[in-house]
Amino acid sequence: MSSGERLTALRRDRRPYLVRRIVNGWVRFYTERFLVPGFDALGPGLDVTSPWNIELWGGGISAGSHLHLHAAKGNFVRIATWRTGDREGRIEIGDNVLISPGTHIVASDRIVIGSDTMIASQCYISDSDWHDTYDRTAELDKHRPIVIGRNVWLGVRAIIGKGVSIGENSIIGAGAVVTRDIPANCIAAGNPARVVRELDPSRGFRTRAELFGDYERLQRDMDNLTRFLARENTVLGWLRSIVAPTRAD
């Protein structure tokens, strides 16, 4: 077992505050150098975890402010567009969107993801079948745009197929396969997905946008929390937890 694998098995993060800052600095550098150039347009406030496990491929990828893009070891994120003749796929991501580990978003035509949308782990969103039913060597007309509305929540391992529209505020259950339009303000689940419950929009929805109203304060609060959680951590204790972890770690 490598030291990295030991670390992932620990019950708490033993790294001192300074070590965390150094690691975060490396993550920011890698993100700016290798990920940011992959976007045609990108708003401020990008937050990335494990950027070396994120693949951006093709042109026409854009995102708004405060995109949270999280990958993990063994759960890489892929956001890709494909060019076919004169047509190049496009992926348009709104503000405050969360994309979790293992998610793949692949466009031959156009995929729109509304602001404040949350995409759980290992979701698959594709606007194409990629091969014709009878001609397995060509895509032909097996592509149609996908539109995911504002404040949608996709559960773990949800699959969103070509030509689908999902209305604002709706929730797609874990493992659902969406092959037809889902209206706004509802919960849909199953394979194929169908509406199982209506939501009451008059109650109002608290969205991810509220997290970023005072972004500078949020950053300060997160830094103070990191300091607090690491207050008892030492370099020697951290190194010892790598080579000889105990139940206390």
PDB file of C-alpha atoms in Angstrom:
ATOM      1  CA  MET A   1       0.000   0.000   0.000  1.00  0.00           C
ATOM      2  CA  SER A   2       1.409   3.391  -0.995  1.00  0.00           C
ATOM      3  CA  SER A   3       1.518   6.393   1.330  1.00  0.00           C
ATOM      4  CA  GLY A   4      -1.214   8.032  -0.752  1.00  0.00           C
ATOM      5  CA  GLU A   5      -3.462   5.011  -0.312  1.00  0.00           C
ATOM      6  CA  ARG A   6      -2.793   5.047   3.433  1.00  0.00           C
ATOM      7  CA  LEU A   7      -3.810   8.686   3.585  1.00  0.00           C
ATOM      8  CA  THR A   8      -7.146   8.009   1.907  1.00  0.00           C
ATOM      9  CA  ALA A   9      -7.904   5.381   4.544  1.00  0.00           C
ATOM     10  CA  LEU A  10      -7.348   7.718   7.499  1.00  0.00           C
ATOM     11  CA  ARG A  11     -10.242   8.929   9.623  1.00  0.00           C
ATOM     12  CA  ARG A  12      -9.026  12.524   9.701  1.00  0.00           C
ATOM     13  CA  ASP A  13      -6.750  14.859   7.799  1.00  0.00           C
ATOM     14  CA  ARG A  14      -3.477  15.046   9.760  1.00  0.00           C
ATOM     15  CA  ARG A  15      -1.837  17.626   7.512  1.00  0.00           C
ATOM     16  CA  PRO A  16      -0.735  20.854   9.216  1.00  0.00           C
ATOM     17  CA  TYR A  17      -2.287  24.102   8.012  1.00  0.00           C
ATOM     18  CA  LEU A  18       0.877  25.118   6.112  1.00  0.00           C
ATOM     19  CA  VAL A  19       0.985  21.801   4.242  1.00  0.00           C
ATOM     20  CA  ARG A  20      -2.668  22.219   3.258  1.00  0.00           C
ATOM     21  CA  ARG A  21      -1.899  25.703   1.951  1.00  0.00           C
ATOM     22  CA  ILE A  22       0.997  24.369  -0.126  1.00  0.00           C
ATOM     23  CA  VAL A  23      -1.165  21.589  -1.582  1.00  0.00           C
ATOM     24  CA  ASN A  24      -3.974  24.061  -2.355  1.00  0.00           C
ATOM     25  CA  GLY A  25      -1.459  26.332  -4.074  1.00  0.00           C
ATOM     26  CA  TRP A  26      -0.303  23.455  -6.284  1.00  0.00           C
ATOM     27  CA  VAL A  27      -3.932  22.632  -7.138  1.00  0.00           C
ATOM     28  CA  ARG A  28      -4.559  26.269  -8.134  1.00  0.00           C
ATOM     29  CA  PHE A  29      -1.401  26.370 -10.263  1.00  0.00           C
ATOM     30  CA  TYR A  30      -2.270  23.129 -12.059  1.00  0.00           C
ATOM     31  CA  THR A  31      -5.848  24.319 -12.627  1.00  0.00           C
ATOM     32  CA  GLU A  32      -4.781  27.660 -14.091  1.00  0.00           C
ATOM     33  CA  ARG A  33      -2.075  26.128 -16.263  1.00  0.00           C
ATOM     34  CA  PHE A  34      -3.848  23.044 -17.614  1.00  0.00           C
ATOM     35  CA  LEU A  35      -7.637  23.325 -17.114  1.00  0.00           C
ATOM     36  CA  VAL A  36      -8.623  26.962 -17.515  1.00  0.00           C
ATOM     37  CA  PRO A  37      -7.270  27.180 -21.115  1.00  0.00           C
ATOM     38  CA  GLY A  38      -9.692  24.386 -22.042  1.00  0.00           C
ATOM     39  CA  PHE A  39     -12.691  26.699 -21.599  1.00  0.00           C
ATOM     40  CA  ASP A  40     -13.787  29.119 -24.303  1.00  0.00           C
ATOM     41  CA  ALA A  41     -15.186  31.303 -21.502  1.00  0.00           C
ATOM     42  CA  LEU A  42     -15.094  30.934 -17.716  1.00  0.00           C
ATOM     43  CA  GLY A  43     -16.402  33.107 -14.911  1.00  0.00           C
ATOM     44  CA  PRO A  44     -14.625  33.823 -11.607  1.00  0.00           C
ATOM     45  CA  GLY A  45     -14.628  31.626  -8.534  1.00  0.00           C
ATOM     46  CA  LEU A  46     -13.665  28.276 -10.101  1.00  0.00           C
ATOM     47  CA  ASP A  47     -13.236  25.622  -7.387  1.00  0.00           C
ATOM     48  CA  VAL A  48     -11.533  22.366  -8.393  1.00  0.00           C
ATOM     49  CA  THR A  49     -10.640  19.165  -6.549  1.00  0.00           C
ATOM     50  CA  SER A  50      -8.107  16.725  -8.021  1.00  0.00           C
ATOM     51  CA  PRO A  51      -7.657  18.632 -11.312  1.00  0.00           C
ATOM     52  CA  TRP A  52      -5.317  15.947 -12.716  1.00  0.00           C
ATOM     53  CA  ASN A  53      -8.367  13.670 -12.798  1.00  0.00           C
ATOM     54  CA  ILE A  54     -10.366  16.084 -14.973  1.00  0.00           C
ATOM     55  CA  GLU A  55     -10.367  15.948 -18.764  1.00  0.00           C
ATOM     56  CA  LEU A  56     -11.542  18.832 -20.955  1.00  0.00           C
ATOM     57  CA  TRP A  57     -11.614  17.955 -24.640  1.00  0.00           C
ATOM     58  CA  GLY A  58     -12.667  19.941 -27.701  1.00  0.00           C
ATOM     59  CA  GLY A  59     -13.804  23.507 -28.205  1.00  0.00           C
ATOM     60  CA  GLY A  60     -17.068  25.241 -27.371  1.00  0.00           C
ATOM     61  CA  ILE A  61     -16.991  24.624 -23.604  1.00  0.00           C
ATOM     62  CA  SER A  62     -18.028  27.565 -21.427  1.00  0.00           C
ATOM     63  CA  ALA A  63     -19.013  28.035 -17.789  1.00  0.00           C
ATOM     64  CA  GLY A  64     -20.217  30.869 -15.586  1.00  0.00           C
ATOM     65  CA  SER A  65     -19.039  31.938 -12.152  1.00  0.00           C
ATOM     66  CA  HIS A  66     -18.383  29.660  -9.167  1.00  0.00           C
ATOM     67  CA  LEU A  67     -18.200  26.384 -11.043  1.00  0.00           C
ATOM     68  CA  HIS A  68     -17.384  23.601  -8.571  1.00  0.00           C
ATOM     69  CA  LEU A  69     -15.666  20.846 -10.491  1.00  0.00           C
ATOM     70  CA  HIS A  70     -14.721  17.872  -8.330  1.00  0.00           C
ATOM     71  CA  ALA A  71     -12.959  14.692  -9.370  1.00  0.00           C
ATOM     72  CA  ALA A  72     -11.304  11.954  -7.336  1.00  0.00           C
ATOM     73  CA  LYS A  73      -8.839   9.132  -7.768  1.00  0.00           C
ATOM     74  CA  GLY A  74     -10.605   6.462  -9.823  1.00  0.00           C
ATOM     75  CA  ASN A  75     -13.514   8.837 -10.558  1.00  0.00           C
ATOM     76  CA  PHE A  76     -12.326  11.193 -13.259  1.00  0.00           C
ATOM     77  CA  VAL A  77     -14.559  13.871 -14.733  1.00  0.00           C
ATOM     78  CA  ARG A  78     -14.812  14.226 -18.516  1.00  0.00           C
ATOM     79  CA  ILE A  79     -16.287  17.262 -20.264  1.00  0.00           C
ATOM     80  CA  ALA A  80     -15.876  16.881 -24.000  1.00  0.00           C
ATOM     81  CA  THR A  81     -17.212  18.081 -27.338  1.00  0.00           C
ATOM     82  CA  TRP A  82     -17.007  16.314 -30.683  1.00  0.00           C
ATOM     83  CA  ARG A  83     -16.637  17.778 -34.159  1.00  0.00           C
ATOM     84  CA  THR A  84     -18.513  16.190 -37.073  1.00  0.00           C
ATOM     85  CA  GLY A  85     -17.916  17.938 -40.358  1.00  0.00           C
ATOM     86  CA  ASP A  86     -18.897  21.594 -39.920  1.00  0.00           C
ATOM     87  CA  ARG A  87     -20.749  20.925 -36.658  1.00  0.00           C
ATOM     88  CA  GLU A  88     -18.921  21.116 -33.345  1.00  0.00           C
ATOM     89  CA  GLY A  89     -20.600  20.240 -30.089  1.00  0.00           C
ATOM     90  CA  ARG A  90     -21.098  22.909 -27.429  1.00  0.00           C
ATOM     91  CA  ILE A  91     -21.411  22.697 -23.662  1.00  0.00           C
ATOM     92  CA  GLU A  92     -22.776  25.749 -21.846  1.00  0.00           C
ATOM     93  CA  ILE A  93     -22.680  25.661 -18.039  1.00  0.00           C
ATOM     94  CA  GLY A  94     -24.355  28.375 -15.957  1.00  0.00           C
ATOM     95  CA  ASP A  95     -23.353  29.958 -12.649  1.00  0.00           C
ATOM     96  CA  ASN A  96     -22.876  28.113  -9.336  1.00  0.00           C
ATOM     97  CA  VAL A  97     -23.002  24.639 -10.891  1.00  0.00           C
ATOM     98  CA  LEU A  98     -21.685  21.611  -8.979  1.00  0.00           C
ATOM     99  CA  ILE A  99     -20.187  18.696 -10.950  1.00  0.00           C
ATOM    100  CA  SER A 100     -19.228  15.691  -8.821  1.00  0.00           C
ATOM    101  CA  PRO A 101     -16.645  12.908  -9.296  1.00  0.00           C
ATOM    102  CA  GLY A 102     -17.091  10.409 -12.111  1.00  0.00           C
ATOM    103  CA  THR A 103     -19.457  12.557 -14.176  1.00  0.00           C
ATOM    104  CA  HIS A 104     -19.147  12.572 -17.980  1.00  0.00           C
ATOM    105  CA  ILE A 105     -20.694  15.315 -20.120  1.00  0.00           C
ATOM    106  CA  VAL A 106     -20.206  14.733 -23.845  1.00  0.00           C
ATOM    107  CA  ALA A 107     -21.689  16.862 -26.638  1.00  0.00           C
ATOM    108  CA  SER A 108     -21.979  16.309 -30.371  1.00  0.00           C
ATOM    109  CA  ASP A 109     -24.682  18.971 -30.674  1.00  0.00           C
ATOM    110  CA  ARG A 110     -25.431  21.241 -27.682  1.00  0.00           C
ATOM    111  CA  ILE A 111     -25.793  20.716 -23.933  1.00  0.00           C
ATOM    112  CA  VAL A 112     -27.034  23.544 -21.717  1.00  0.00           C
ATOM    113  CA  ILE A 113     -26.803  23.224 -17.925  1.00  0.00           C
ATOM    114  CA  GLY A 114     -28.697  25.907 -16.011  1.00  0.00           C
ATOM    115  CA  SER A 115     -27.342  27.923 -13.116  1.00  0.00           C
ATOM    116  CA  ASP A 116     -27.427  26.448  -9.586  1.00  0.00           C
ATOM    117  CA  THR A 117     -27.702  22.898 -10.917  1.00  0.00           C
ATOM    118  CA  MET A 118     -26.179  20.077  -8.846  1.00  0.00           C
ATOM    119  CA  ILE A 119     -24.839  16.988 -10.617  1.00  0.00           C
ATOM    120  CA  ALA A 120     -24.068  14.089  -8.282  1.00  0.00           C
ATOM    121  CA  SER A 121     -21.350  11.484  -8.785  1.00  0.00           C
ATOM    122  CA  GLN A 122     -21.062   9.312 -11.901  1.00  0.00           C
ATOM    123  CA  CYS A 123     -23.796  10.960 -13.949  1.00  0.00           C
ATOM    124  CA  TYR A 124     -23.716  10.633 -17.739  1.00  0.00           C
ATOM    125  CA  ILE A 125     -25.061  13.373 -20.011  1.00  0.00           C
ATOM    126  CA  SER A 126     -24.806  12.897 -23.768  1.00  0.00           C
ATOM    127  CA  ASP A 127     -26.726  14.499 -26.627  1.00  0.00           C
ATOM    128  CA  SER A 128     -25.910  11.727 -29.110  1.00  0.00           C
ATOM    129  CA  ASP A 129     -26.170   7.968 -29.573  1.00  0.00           C
ATOM    130  CA  TRP A 130     -22.828   8.282 -31.419  1.00  0.00           C
ATOM    131  CA  HIS A 131     -23.752   5.472 -33.853  1.00  0.00           C
ATOM    132  CA  ASP A 132     -26.755   5.002 -36.120  1.00  0.00           C
ATOM    133  CA  THR A 133     -29.058   2.059 -35.450  1.00  0.00           C
ATOM    134  CA  TYR A 134     -28.156   0.339 -38.728  1.00  0.00           C
ATOM    135  CA  ASP A 135     -24.954   2.091 -39.767  1.00  0.00           C
ATOM    136  CA  ARG A 136     -22.633   1.445 -36.842  1.00  0.00           C
ATOM    137  CA  THR A 137     -19.845   3.412 -38.537  1.00  0.00           C
ATOM    138  CA  ALA A 138     -21.614   6.804 -38.455  1.00  0.00           C
ATOM    139  CA  GLU A 139     -23.615   9.021 -36.121  1.00  0.00           C
ATOM    140  CA  LEU A 140     -25.942  10.302 -38.878  1.00  0.00           C
ATOM    141  CA  ASP A 141     -28.953  12.052 -37.279  1.00  0.00           C
ATOM    142  CA  LYS A 142     -28.717  10.408 -33.842  1.00  0.00           C
ATOM    143  CA  HIS A 143     -28.073  13.690 -32.010  1.00  0.00           C
ATOM    144  CA  ARG A 144     -30.374  16.307 -30.434  1.00  0.00           C
ATOM    145  CA  PRO A 145     -29.672  19.087 -27.909  1.00  0.00           C
ATOM    146  CA  ILE A 146     -30.120  18.700 -24.148  1.00  0.00           C
ATOM    147  CA  VAL A 147     -31.382  21.555 -21.955  1.00  0.00           C
ATOM    148  CA  ILE A 148     -31.185  21.204 -18.175  1.00  0.00           C
ATOM    149  CA  GLY A 149     -33.001  24.027 -16.413  1.00  0.00           C
ATOM    150  CA  ARG A 150     -32.008  26.186 -13.499  1.00  0.00           C
ATOM    151  CA  ASN A 151     -31.633  24.637 -10.030  1.00  0.00           C
ATOM    152  CA  VAL A 152     -31.980  21.041 -11.214  1.00  0.00           C
ATOM    153  CA  TRP A 153     -30.569  18.216  -9.075  1.00  0.00           C
ATOM    154  CA  LEU A 154     -29.324  15.059 -10.791  1.00  0.00           C
ATOM    155  CA  GLY A 155     -28.945  12.085  -8.446  1.00  0.00           C
ATOM    156  CA  VAL A 156     -26.065   9.619  -8.415  1.00  0.00           C
ATOM    157  CA  ARG A 157     -25.558   7.766 -11.719  1.00  0.00           C
ATOM    158  CA  ALA A 158     -28.439   9.477 -13.495  1.00  0.00           C
ATOM    159  CA  ILE A 159     -28.287   9.193 -17.297  1.00  0.00           C
ATOM    160  CA  ILE A 160     -29.596  12.041 -19.468  1.00  0.00           C
ATOM    161  CA  GLY A 161     -30.139  11.113 -23.108  1.00  0.00           C
ATOM    162  CA  LYS A 162     -30.306  13.096 -26.328  1.00  0.00           C
ATOM    163  CA  GLY A 163     -33.123  15.578 -26.996  1.00  0.00           C
ATOM    164  CA  VAL A 164     -34.169  15.833 -23.341  1.00  0.00           C
ATOM    165  CA  SER A 165     -35.297  18.986 -21.531  1.00  0.00           C
ATOM    166  CA  ILE A 166     -35.533  19.085 -17.741  1.00  0.00           C
ATOM    167  CA  GLY A 167     -37.516  21.933 -16.211  1.00  0.00           C
ATOM    168  CA  GLU A 168     -36.215  24.191 -13.457  1.00  0.00           C
ATOM    169  CA  ASN A 169     -36.073  22.990  -9.839  1.00  0.00           C
ATOM    170  CA  SER A 170     -36.733  19.373 -10.770  1.00  0.00           C
ATOM    171  CA  ILE A 171     -34.926  16.426  -9.176  1.00  0.00           C
ATOM    172  CA  ILE A 172     -33.834  13.321 -11.064  1.00  0.00           C
ATOM    173  CA  GLY A 173     -33.537  10.290  -8.809  1.00  0.00           C
ATOM    174  CA  ALA A 174     -30.422   8.181  -8.418  1.00  0.00           C
ATOM    175  CA  GLY A 175     -29.904   5.753 -11.293  1.00  0.00           C
ATOM    176  CA  ALA A 176     -32.710   7.241 -13.380  1.00  0.00           C
ATOM    177  CA  VAL A 177     -32.526   7.055 -17.178  1.00  0.00           C
ATOM    178  CA  VAL A 178     -34.095  10.162 -18.704  1.00  0.00           C
ATOM    179  CA  THR A 179     -35.208   9.640 -22.308  1.00  0.00           C
ATOM    180  CA  ARG A 180     -38.144  12.098 -22.429  1.00  0.00           C
ATOM    181  CA  ASP A 181     -38.748  15.653 -21.240  1.00  0.00           C
ATOM    182  CA  ILE A 182     -39.256  16.206 -17.507  1.00  0.00           C
ATOM    183  CA  PRO A 183     -41.400  19.218 -16.508  1.00  0.00           C
ATOM    184  CA  ALA A 184     -40.390  21.855 -13.972  1.00  0.00           C
ATOM    185  CA  ASN A 185     -40.941  21.482 -10.223  1.00  0.00           C
ATOM    186  CA  CYS A 186     -41.134  17.718  -9.896  1.00  0.00           C
ATOM    187  CA  ILE A 187     -39.236  14.598  -8.887  1.00  0.00           C
ATOM    188  CA  ALA A 188     -38.650  11.947 -11.546  1.00  0.00           C
ATOM    189  CA  ALA A 189     -37.192   8.484 -11.079  1.00  0.00           C
ATOM    190  CA  GLY A 190     -36.902   5.095 -12.734  1.00  0.00           C
ATOM    191  CA  ASN A 191     -35.919   3.615 -16.077  1.00  0.00           C
ATOM    192  CA  PRO A 192     -37.302   5.182 -18.128  1.00  0.00           C
ATOM    193  CA  ALA A 193     -37.717   8.127 -15.758  1.00  0.00           C
ATOM    194  CA  ARG A 194     -41.238   9.292 -14.962  1.00  0.00           C
ATOM    195  CA  VAL A 195     -42.664  11.892 -12.607  1.00  0.00           C
ATOM    196  CA  VAL A 196     -43.305  10.444  -9.148  1.00  0.00           C
ATOM    197  CA  ARG A 197     -44.007  13.620  -7.201  1.00  0.00           C
ATOM    198  CA  GLU A 198     -44.897  17.262  -7.793  1.00  0.00           C
ATOM    199  CA  LEU A 199     -43.021  20.015  -5.946  1.00  0.00           C
ATOM    200  CA  ASP A 200     -44.668  23.186  -4.619  1.00  0.00           C
ATOM    201  CA  PRO A 201     -42.826  26.211  -6.066  1.00  0.00           C
ATOM    202  CA  SER A 202     -44.790  28.560  -3.790  1.00  0.00           C
ATOM    203  CA  ARG A 203     -42.628  27.327  -0.897  1.00  0.00           C
ATOM    204  CA  GLY A 204     -39.585  28.794  -2.597  1.00  0.00           C
ATOM    205  CA  PHE A 205     -36.224  27.200  -3.299  1.00  0.00           C
ATOM    206  CA  ARG A 206     -32.965  28.063  -1.615  1.00  0.00           C
ATOM    207  CA  THR A 207     -30.281  27.696  -4.294  1.00  0.00           C
ATOM    208  CA  ARG A 208     -26.511  27.488  -4.494  1.00  0.00           C
ATOM    209  CA  ALA A 209     -26.400  31.153  -5.516  1.00  0.00           C
ATOM    210  CA  GLU A 210     -26.925  32.073  -1.857  1.00  0.00           C
ATOM    211  CA  LEU A 211     -23.594  30.464  -0.974  1.00  0.00           C
ATOM    212  CA  PHE A 212     -21.705  33.008  -3.041  1.00  0.00           C
ATOM    213  CA  GLY A 213     -23.442  36.274  -2.205  1.00  0.00           C
ATOM    214  CA  ASP A 214     -20.354  37.430  -0.258  1.00  0.00           C
ATOM    215  CA  TYR A 215     -17.621  35.346  -1.848  1.00  0.00           C
ATOM    216  CA  GLU A 216     -14.713  37.043  -0.080  1.00  0.00           C
ATOM    217  CA  ARG A 217     -16.301  36.388   3.298  1.00  0.00           C
ATOM    218  CA  LEU A 218     -16.939  32.765   2.311  1.00  0.00           C
ATOM    219  CA  GLN A 219     -13.264  32.340   1.455  1.00  0.00           C
ATOM    220  CA  ARG A 220     -12.213  33.836   4.794  1.00  0.00           C
ATOM    221  CA  ASP A 221     -14.637  31.587   6.671  1.00  0.00           C
ATOM    222  CA  MET A 222     -13.340  28.490   4.878  1.00  0.00           C
ATOM    223  CA  ASP A 223      -9.736  29.461   5.629  1.00  0.00           C
ATOM    224  CA  ASN A 224     -10.580  29.994   9.309  1.00  0.00           C
ATOM    225  CA  LEU A 225     -12.310  26.602   9.382  1.00  0.00           C
ATOM    226  CA  THR A 226      -9.226  24.967   7.878  1.00  0.00           C
ATOM    227  CA  ARG A 227      -7.047  26.612  10.525  1.00  0.00           C
ATOM    228  CA  PHE A 228      -9.368  25.386  13.269  1.00  0.00           C
ATOM    229  CA  LEU A 229      -9.487  21.796  11.999  1.00  0.00           C
ATOM    230  CA  ALA A 230      -5.687  21.694  11.686  1.00  0.00           C
ATOM    231  CA  ARG A 231      -4.950  23.442  14.976  1.00  0.00           C
ATOM    232  CA  GLU A 232      -3.513  20.319  16.674  1.00  0.00           C
ATOM    233  CA  ASN A 233      -1.775  18.894  13.623  1.00  0.00           C
ATOM    234  CA  THR A 234       2.032  18.825  13.490  1.00  0.00           C
ATOM    235  CA  VAL A 235       4.499  17.933  10.766  1.00  0.00           C
ATOM    236  CA  LEU A 236       5.862  15.011  12.798  1.00  0.00           C
ATOM    237  CA  GLY A 237       2.357  13.738  13.565  1.00  0.00           C
ATOM    238  CA  TRP A 238       1.413  13.956   9.887  1.00  0.00           C
ATOM    239  CA  LEU A 239       4.542  12.094   8.739  1.00  0.00           C
ATOM    240  CA  ARG A 240       3.998   9.445  11.412  1.00  0.00           C
ATOM    241  CA  SER A 241       0.391   8.960  10.198  1.00  0.00           C
ATOM    242  CA  ILE A 242       1.708   8.276   6.685  1.00  0.00           C
ATOM    243  CA  VAL A 243       4.230   5.588   7.612  1.00  0.00           C
ATOM    244  CA  ALA A 244       2.552   4.131  10.726  1.00  0.00           C
ATOM    245  CA  PRO A 245      -1.165   5.012  10.931  1.00  0.00           C
ATOM    246  CA  THR A 246      -3.150   4.046  14.022  1.00  0.00           C
ATOM    247  CA  ARG A 247      -6.830   3.903  14.900  1.00  0.00           C
ATOM    248  CA  ALA A 248      -6.507   7.457  16.185  1.00  0.00           C
ATOM    249  CA  ASP A 249      -5.728   8.606  12.639  1.00  0.00           C
TER     250      ASP A 249
END
